[in-house]
XYZ file of C-alpha atoms in Angstrom:
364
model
C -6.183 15.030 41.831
C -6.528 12.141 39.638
C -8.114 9.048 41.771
C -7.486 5.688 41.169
C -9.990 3.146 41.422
C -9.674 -0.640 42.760
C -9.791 -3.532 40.086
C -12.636 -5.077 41.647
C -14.741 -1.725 41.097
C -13.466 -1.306 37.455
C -13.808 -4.684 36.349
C -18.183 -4.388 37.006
C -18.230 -0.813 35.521
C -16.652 -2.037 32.193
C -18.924 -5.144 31.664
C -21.746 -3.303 32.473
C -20.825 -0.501 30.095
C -20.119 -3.664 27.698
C -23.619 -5.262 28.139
C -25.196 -1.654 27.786
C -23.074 -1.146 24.296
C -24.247 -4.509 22.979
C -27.660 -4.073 23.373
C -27.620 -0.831 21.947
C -25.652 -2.014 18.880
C -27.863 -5.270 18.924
C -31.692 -2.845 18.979
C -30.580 -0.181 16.725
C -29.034 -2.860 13.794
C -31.325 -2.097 11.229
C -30.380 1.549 11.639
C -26.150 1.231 12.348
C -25.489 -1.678 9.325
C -26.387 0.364 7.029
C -24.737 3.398 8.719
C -21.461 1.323 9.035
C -21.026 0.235 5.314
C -21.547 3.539 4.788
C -18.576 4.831 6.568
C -16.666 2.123 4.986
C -17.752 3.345 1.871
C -17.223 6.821 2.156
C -13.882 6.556 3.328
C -13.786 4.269 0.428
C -14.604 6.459 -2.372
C -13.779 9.589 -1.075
C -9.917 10.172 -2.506
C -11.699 9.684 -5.944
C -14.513 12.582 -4.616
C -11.437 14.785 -3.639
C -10.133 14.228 -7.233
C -13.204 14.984 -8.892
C -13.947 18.047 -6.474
C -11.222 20.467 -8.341
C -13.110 20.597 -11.422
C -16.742 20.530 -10.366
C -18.955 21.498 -7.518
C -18.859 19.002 -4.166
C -22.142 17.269 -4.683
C -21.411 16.864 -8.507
C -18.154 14.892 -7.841
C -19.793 12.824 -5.166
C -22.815 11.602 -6.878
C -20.480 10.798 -9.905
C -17.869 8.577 -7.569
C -20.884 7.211 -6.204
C -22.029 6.615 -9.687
C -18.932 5.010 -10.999
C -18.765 2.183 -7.913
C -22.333 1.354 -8.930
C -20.987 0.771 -12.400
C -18.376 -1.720 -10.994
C -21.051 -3.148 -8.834
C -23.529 -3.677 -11.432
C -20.525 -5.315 -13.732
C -19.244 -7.732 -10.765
C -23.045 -8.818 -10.651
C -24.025 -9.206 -14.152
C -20.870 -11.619 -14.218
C -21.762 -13.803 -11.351
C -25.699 -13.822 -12.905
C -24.183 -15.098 -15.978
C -22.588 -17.866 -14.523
C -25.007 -18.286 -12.347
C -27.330 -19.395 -15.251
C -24.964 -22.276 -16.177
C -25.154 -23.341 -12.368
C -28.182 -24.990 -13.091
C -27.894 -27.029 -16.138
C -26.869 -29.913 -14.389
C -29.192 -29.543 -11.551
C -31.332 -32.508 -11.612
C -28.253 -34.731 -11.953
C -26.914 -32.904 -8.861
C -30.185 -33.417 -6.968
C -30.323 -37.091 -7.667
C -26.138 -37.593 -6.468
C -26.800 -35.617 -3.179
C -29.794 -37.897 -2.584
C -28.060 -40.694 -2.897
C -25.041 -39.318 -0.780
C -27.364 -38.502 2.052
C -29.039 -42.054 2.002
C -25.433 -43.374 1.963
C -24.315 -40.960 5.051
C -27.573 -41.564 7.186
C -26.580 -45.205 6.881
C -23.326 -44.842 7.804
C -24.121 -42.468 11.060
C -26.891 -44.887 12.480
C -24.947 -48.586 11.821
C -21.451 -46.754 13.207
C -22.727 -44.083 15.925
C -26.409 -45.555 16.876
C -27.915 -42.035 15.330
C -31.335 -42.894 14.026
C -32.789 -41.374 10.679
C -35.650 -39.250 12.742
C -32.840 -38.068 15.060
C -30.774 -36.958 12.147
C -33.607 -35.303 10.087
C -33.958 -33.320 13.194
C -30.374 -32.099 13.676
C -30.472 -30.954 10.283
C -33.625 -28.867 11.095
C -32.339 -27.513 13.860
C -29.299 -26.484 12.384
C -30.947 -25.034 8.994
C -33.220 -23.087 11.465
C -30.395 -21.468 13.020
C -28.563 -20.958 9.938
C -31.794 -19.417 8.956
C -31.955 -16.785 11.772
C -28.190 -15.678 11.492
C -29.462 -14.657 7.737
C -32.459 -13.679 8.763
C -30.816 -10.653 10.505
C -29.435 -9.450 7.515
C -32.915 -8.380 6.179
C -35.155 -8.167 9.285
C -37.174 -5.114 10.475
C -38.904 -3.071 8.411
C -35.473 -1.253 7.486
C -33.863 -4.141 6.482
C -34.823 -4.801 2.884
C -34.225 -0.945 1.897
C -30.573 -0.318 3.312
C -29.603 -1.836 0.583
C -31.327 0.006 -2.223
C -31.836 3.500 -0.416
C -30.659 3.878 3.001
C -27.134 2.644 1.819
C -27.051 5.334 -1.196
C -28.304 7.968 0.987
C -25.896 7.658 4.131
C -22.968 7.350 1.868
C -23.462 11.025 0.485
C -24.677 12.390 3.309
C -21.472 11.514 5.047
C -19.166 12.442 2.103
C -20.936 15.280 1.847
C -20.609 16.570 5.376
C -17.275 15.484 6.279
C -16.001 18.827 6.964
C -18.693 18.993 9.704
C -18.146 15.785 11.121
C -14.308 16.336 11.454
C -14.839 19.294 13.031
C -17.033 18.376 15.788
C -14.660 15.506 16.241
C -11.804 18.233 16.620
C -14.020 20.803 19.198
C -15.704 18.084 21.309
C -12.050 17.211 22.702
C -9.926 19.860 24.855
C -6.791 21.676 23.196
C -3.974 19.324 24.155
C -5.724 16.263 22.835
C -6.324 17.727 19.285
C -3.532 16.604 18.110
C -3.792 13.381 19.209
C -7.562 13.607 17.908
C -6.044 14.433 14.512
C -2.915 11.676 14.497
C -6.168 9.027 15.333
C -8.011 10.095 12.278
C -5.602 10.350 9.645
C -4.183 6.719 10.546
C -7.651 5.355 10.828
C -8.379 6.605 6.871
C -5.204 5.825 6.091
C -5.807 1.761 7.371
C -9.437 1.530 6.424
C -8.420 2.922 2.399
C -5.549 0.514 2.743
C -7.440 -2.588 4.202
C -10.522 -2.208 1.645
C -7.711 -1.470 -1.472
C -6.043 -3.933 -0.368
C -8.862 -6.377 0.234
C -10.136 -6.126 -3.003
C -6.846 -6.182 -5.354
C -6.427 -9.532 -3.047
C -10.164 -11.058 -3.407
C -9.248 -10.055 -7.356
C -6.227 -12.222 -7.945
C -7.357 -15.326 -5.568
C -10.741 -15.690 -7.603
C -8.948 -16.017 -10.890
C -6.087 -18.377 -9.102
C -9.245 -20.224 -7.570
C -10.882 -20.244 -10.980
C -7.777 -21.261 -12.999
C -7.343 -24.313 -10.732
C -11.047 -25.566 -10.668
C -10.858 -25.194 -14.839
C -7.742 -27.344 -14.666
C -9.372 -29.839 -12.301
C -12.542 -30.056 -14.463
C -14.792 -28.306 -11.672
C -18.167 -27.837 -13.200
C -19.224 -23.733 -12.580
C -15.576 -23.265 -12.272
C -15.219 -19.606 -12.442
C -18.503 -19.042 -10.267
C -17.469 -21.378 -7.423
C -13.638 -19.416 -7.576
C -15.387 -16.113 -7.297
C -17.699 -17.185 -4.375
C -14.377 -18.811 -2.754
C -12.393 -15.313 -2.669
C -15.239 -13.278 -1.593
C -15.821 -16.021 0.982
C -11.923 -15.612 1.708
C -12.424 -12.090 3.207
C -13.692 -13.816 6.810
C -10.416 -14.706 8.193
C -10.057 -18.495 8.466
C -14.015 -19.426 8.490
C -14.202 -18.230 5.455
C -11.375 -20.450 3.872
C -12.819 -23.560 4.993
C -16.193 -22.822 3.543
C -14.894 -21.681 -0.039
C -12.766 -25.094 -0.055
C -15.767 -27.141 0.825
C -17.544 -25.667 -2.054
C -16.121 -27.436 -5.315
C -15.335 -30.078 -3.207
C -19.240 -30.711 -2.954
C -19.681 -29.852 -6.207
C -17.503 -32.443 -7.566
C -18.727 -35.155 -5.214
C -22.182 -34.401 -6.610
C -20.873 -34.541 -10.248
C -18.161 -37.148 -10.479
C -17.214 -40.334 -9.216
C -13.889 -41.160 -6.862
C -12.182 -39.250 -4.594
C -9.102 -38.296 -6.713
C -10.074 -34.854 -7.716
C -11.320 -33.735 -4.492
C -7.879 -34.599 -2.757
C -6.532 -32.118 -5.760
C -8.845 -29.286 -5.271
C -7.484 -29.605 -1.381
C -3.618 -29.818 -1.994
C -4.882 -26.687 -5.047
C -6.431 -24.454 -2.521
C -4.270 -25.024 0.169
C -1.261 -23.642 -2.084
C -3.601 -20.941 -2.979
C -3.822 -20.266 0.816
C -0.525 -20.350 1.103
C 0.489 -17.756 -1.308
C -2.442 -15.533 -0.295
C -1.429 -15.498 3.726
C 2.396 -15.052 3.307
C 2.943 -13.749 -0.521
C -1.180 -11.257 -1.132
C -1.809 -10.162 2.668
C 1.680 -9.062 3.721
C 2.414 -6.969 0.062
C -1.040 -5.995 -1.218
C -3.275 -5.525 1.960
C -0.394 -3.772 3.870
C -2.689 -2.411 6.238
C -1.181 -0.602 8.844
C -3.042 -2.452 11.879
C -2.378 -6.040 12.350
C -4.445 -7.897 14.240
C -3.988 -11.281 15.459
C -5.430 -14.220 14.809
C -7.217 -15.543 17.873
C -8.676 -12.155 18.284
C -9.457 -11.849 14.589
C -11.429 -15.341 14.750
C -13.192 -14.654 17.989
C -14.266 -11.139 16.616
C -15.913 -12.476 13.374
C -17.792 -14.714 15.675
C -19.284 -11.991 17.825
C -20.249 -10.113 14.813
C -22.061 -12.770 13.170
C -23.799 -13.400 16.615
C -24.430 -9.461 16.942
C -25.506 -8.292 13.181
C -25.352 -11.863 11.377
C -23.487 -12.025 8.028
C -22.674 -8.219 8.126
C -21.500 -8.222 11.459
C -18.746 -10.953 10.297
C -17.684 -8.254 7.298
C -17.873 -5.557 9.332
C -16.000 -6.745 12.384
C -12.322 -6.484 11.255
C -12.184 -3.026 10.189
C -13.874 -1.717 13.469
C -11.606 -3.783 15.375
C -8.726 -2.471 13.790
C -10.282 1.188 14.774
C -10.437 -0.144 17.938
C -6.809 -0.699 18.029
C -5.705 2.842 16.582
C -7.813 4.559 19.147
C -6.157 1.747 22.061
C -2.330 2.624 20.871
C -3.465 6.105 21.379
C -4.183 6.467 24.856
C -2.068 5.844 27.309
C -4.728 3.938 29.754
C -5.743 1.884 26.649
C -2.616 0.650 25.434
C -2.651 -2.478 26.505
C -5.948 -3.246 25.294
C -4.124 -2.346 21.836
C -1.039 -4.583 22.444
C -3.613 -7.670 23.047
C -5.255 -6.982 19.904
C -2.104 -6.882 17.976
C 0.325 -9.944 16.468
C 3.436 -8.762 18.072
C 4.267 -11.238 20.274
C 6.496 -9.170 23.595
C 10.233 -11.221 24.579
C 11.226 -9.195 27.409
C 8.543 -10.698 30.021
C 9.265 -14.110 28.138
C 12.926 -13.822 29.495
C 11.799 -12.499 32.999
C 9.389 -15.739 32.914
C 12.151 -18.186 31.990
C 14.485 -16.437 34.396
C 11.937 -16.571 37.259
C 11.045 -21.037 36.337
C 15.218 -21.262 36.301
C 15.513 -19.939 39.748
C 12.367 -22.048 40.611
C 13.956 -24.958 39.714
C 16.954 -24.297 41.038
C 15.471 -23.364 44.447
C 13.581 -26.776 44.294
C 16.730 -28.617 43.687
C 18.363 -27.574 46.622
């Protein structure tokens, strides 16, 4: 006999099960970062694995996916280092303009707003320092510094490797009726994590040339470096956009004169934007979770307050694992519908129905 509990007893249990799950997730970081970009990917690479599997042994086709993303890696960052270089022909220039743009802006703030210099100098410490210790978690503990260069490598084989074994304690650990279910869950969540990363990166792909194009039109110094930075900054939903436009619009305040070109890089990204949320993400992406965008923002927030600048990447495809698992169990389906964009309109009707009948109760 199946027991249902009050609200008022639920409600604690949850948040405390919620508090427990955060700290867990917030001591073990240095291990699970890692472990989760693994996952990602694995799930990633491993159609090309399953490919390369018919016509050598299991390990051999791994290592050699593995192998081939490196390649692409290595590529994408011998690219940016090149243009990197050219970022910093024109840095003295740069450091003299933003100089004089801060002595300008301090003078502004303390004649308009009252805000002395000292007070000033030490809101921008204060902020750098907390800038700092978001970052900071990214290579903290003694782990930090080699997820990147072994533990990374390592978990990413290890899981490719023994998939088979992983499945299959997913399958046994749940009873016989549920194994279907168990199975439906785990195709669809491969299925939306190949589709979201795909997807992702064909999308970052064509916005950093149509974010290079434009800046090379405009006359953007480190044109095609600021247009790449702009479209990898593009994959955190919303924050992200704002930062990559403020980006050559800094640059060309701190290389040219008026106010012309910066208006033009705004009305040039914004129709990049535009293109990229309702032309790129619905066609390209077509990831088979959708979640919306309040959740989405408030999400990439907690990650970047849990696990810093991974925890913003990594936050969008666990929540949209979150939201297969939800739409998959009956208690939990709610959960799912609040994470999703589709907005319900039969309890909008009931509402309107209920405020006409309030009204026309008050009326008479």
């Amino acid at each position: 006999m199946n027991k249902s509990y009050p609200f008022y007893i639920k409600a604690p249990v949850i948040l405390l099960g919620l508090v427990i799950s955060v700290y867990i997730l917030s001591v073990l970081r240095d291990v699970l970062v890692p472990l989760a970009f693994s996952a990602l990917i694995a799930i990633l690479l491993n159609p090309l694995s399953v490919r390369l599997e018919r016509r050598m042994p299991r390990a051999l086709a791994i290592g050699l996916s593995m192998l081939i993303a490196l390649a692409v890696l290595m590529g994408l960052m011998y690219f940016l280092s090149s243009q990197i270089a050219h970022f910093f022909d024109n840095l003295d220039a740069m450091k003299q303009k933003l100089v004089e743009l801060m002595h300008t802006l301090q003078q502004w703030l303390e004649h308009s707003f009252g805000i002395t210099t000292q007070k000033q100098v030490q809101m921008l410490n204060d902020a750098a320092n907390s800038g700092k210790a978001m970052i900071g978690q990214t290579l903290s503990g003694v782990l930090g510094v080699l997820s990147v260069v072994f533990l990374i490598p390592v978990y990413t084989f290890l899981i490719m490797f023994y998939k088979m074994l992983i499945l299959n304690f997913l399958y046994e650990v749940f009873s016989e009726e549920n194994k279907a279910k168990v199975g439906e869950i785990l195709a669809e969540t491969k299925a939306a994590i190949q589709s979201y990363i795909v997807g992702l990166l064909i999308e970052t792909g064509i916005v950093a040339v149509m974010n290079s194009v434009s800046l090379l039109l405009l006359g953007v110094p480190n044109a095609i470096l600021i247009g790449v930075i702009g479209a990898i900054l593009n994959l955190l939903p919303y924050i992200g956009g704002i930062i990559a436009i403020a980006l050559p619009v800094l640059m060309v305040t701190l290389t040219q004169d008026g106010f012309t070109t910066q208006l033009l890089i705004i009305a040039a990204y914004a129709i990049i934007q535009f293109i990229d949320n309702n032309i790129l993400v619905p066609r390209i992406v077509s990831s088979k979770v959708e979640i919306n965008a309040l959740i989405s923002i408030v999400i990439v927030l907690l990650g970047a307050a849990l696990w810093g600048v991974p925890g913003m990447f990594l936050s969008i495809p666990f929540i949209a694992v979150l939201k297969i698992v939800f739409d998959r169990i009956d208690g939990l389906k709610p959960w799912g519908k609040l994470l999703g964009d589709t907005v319900p309109t039969e309890h909008m009707g009931q509402i309107k129905r209920m405020r006409r009948k309030r009204v026309a109760v008050a009326k008479t």
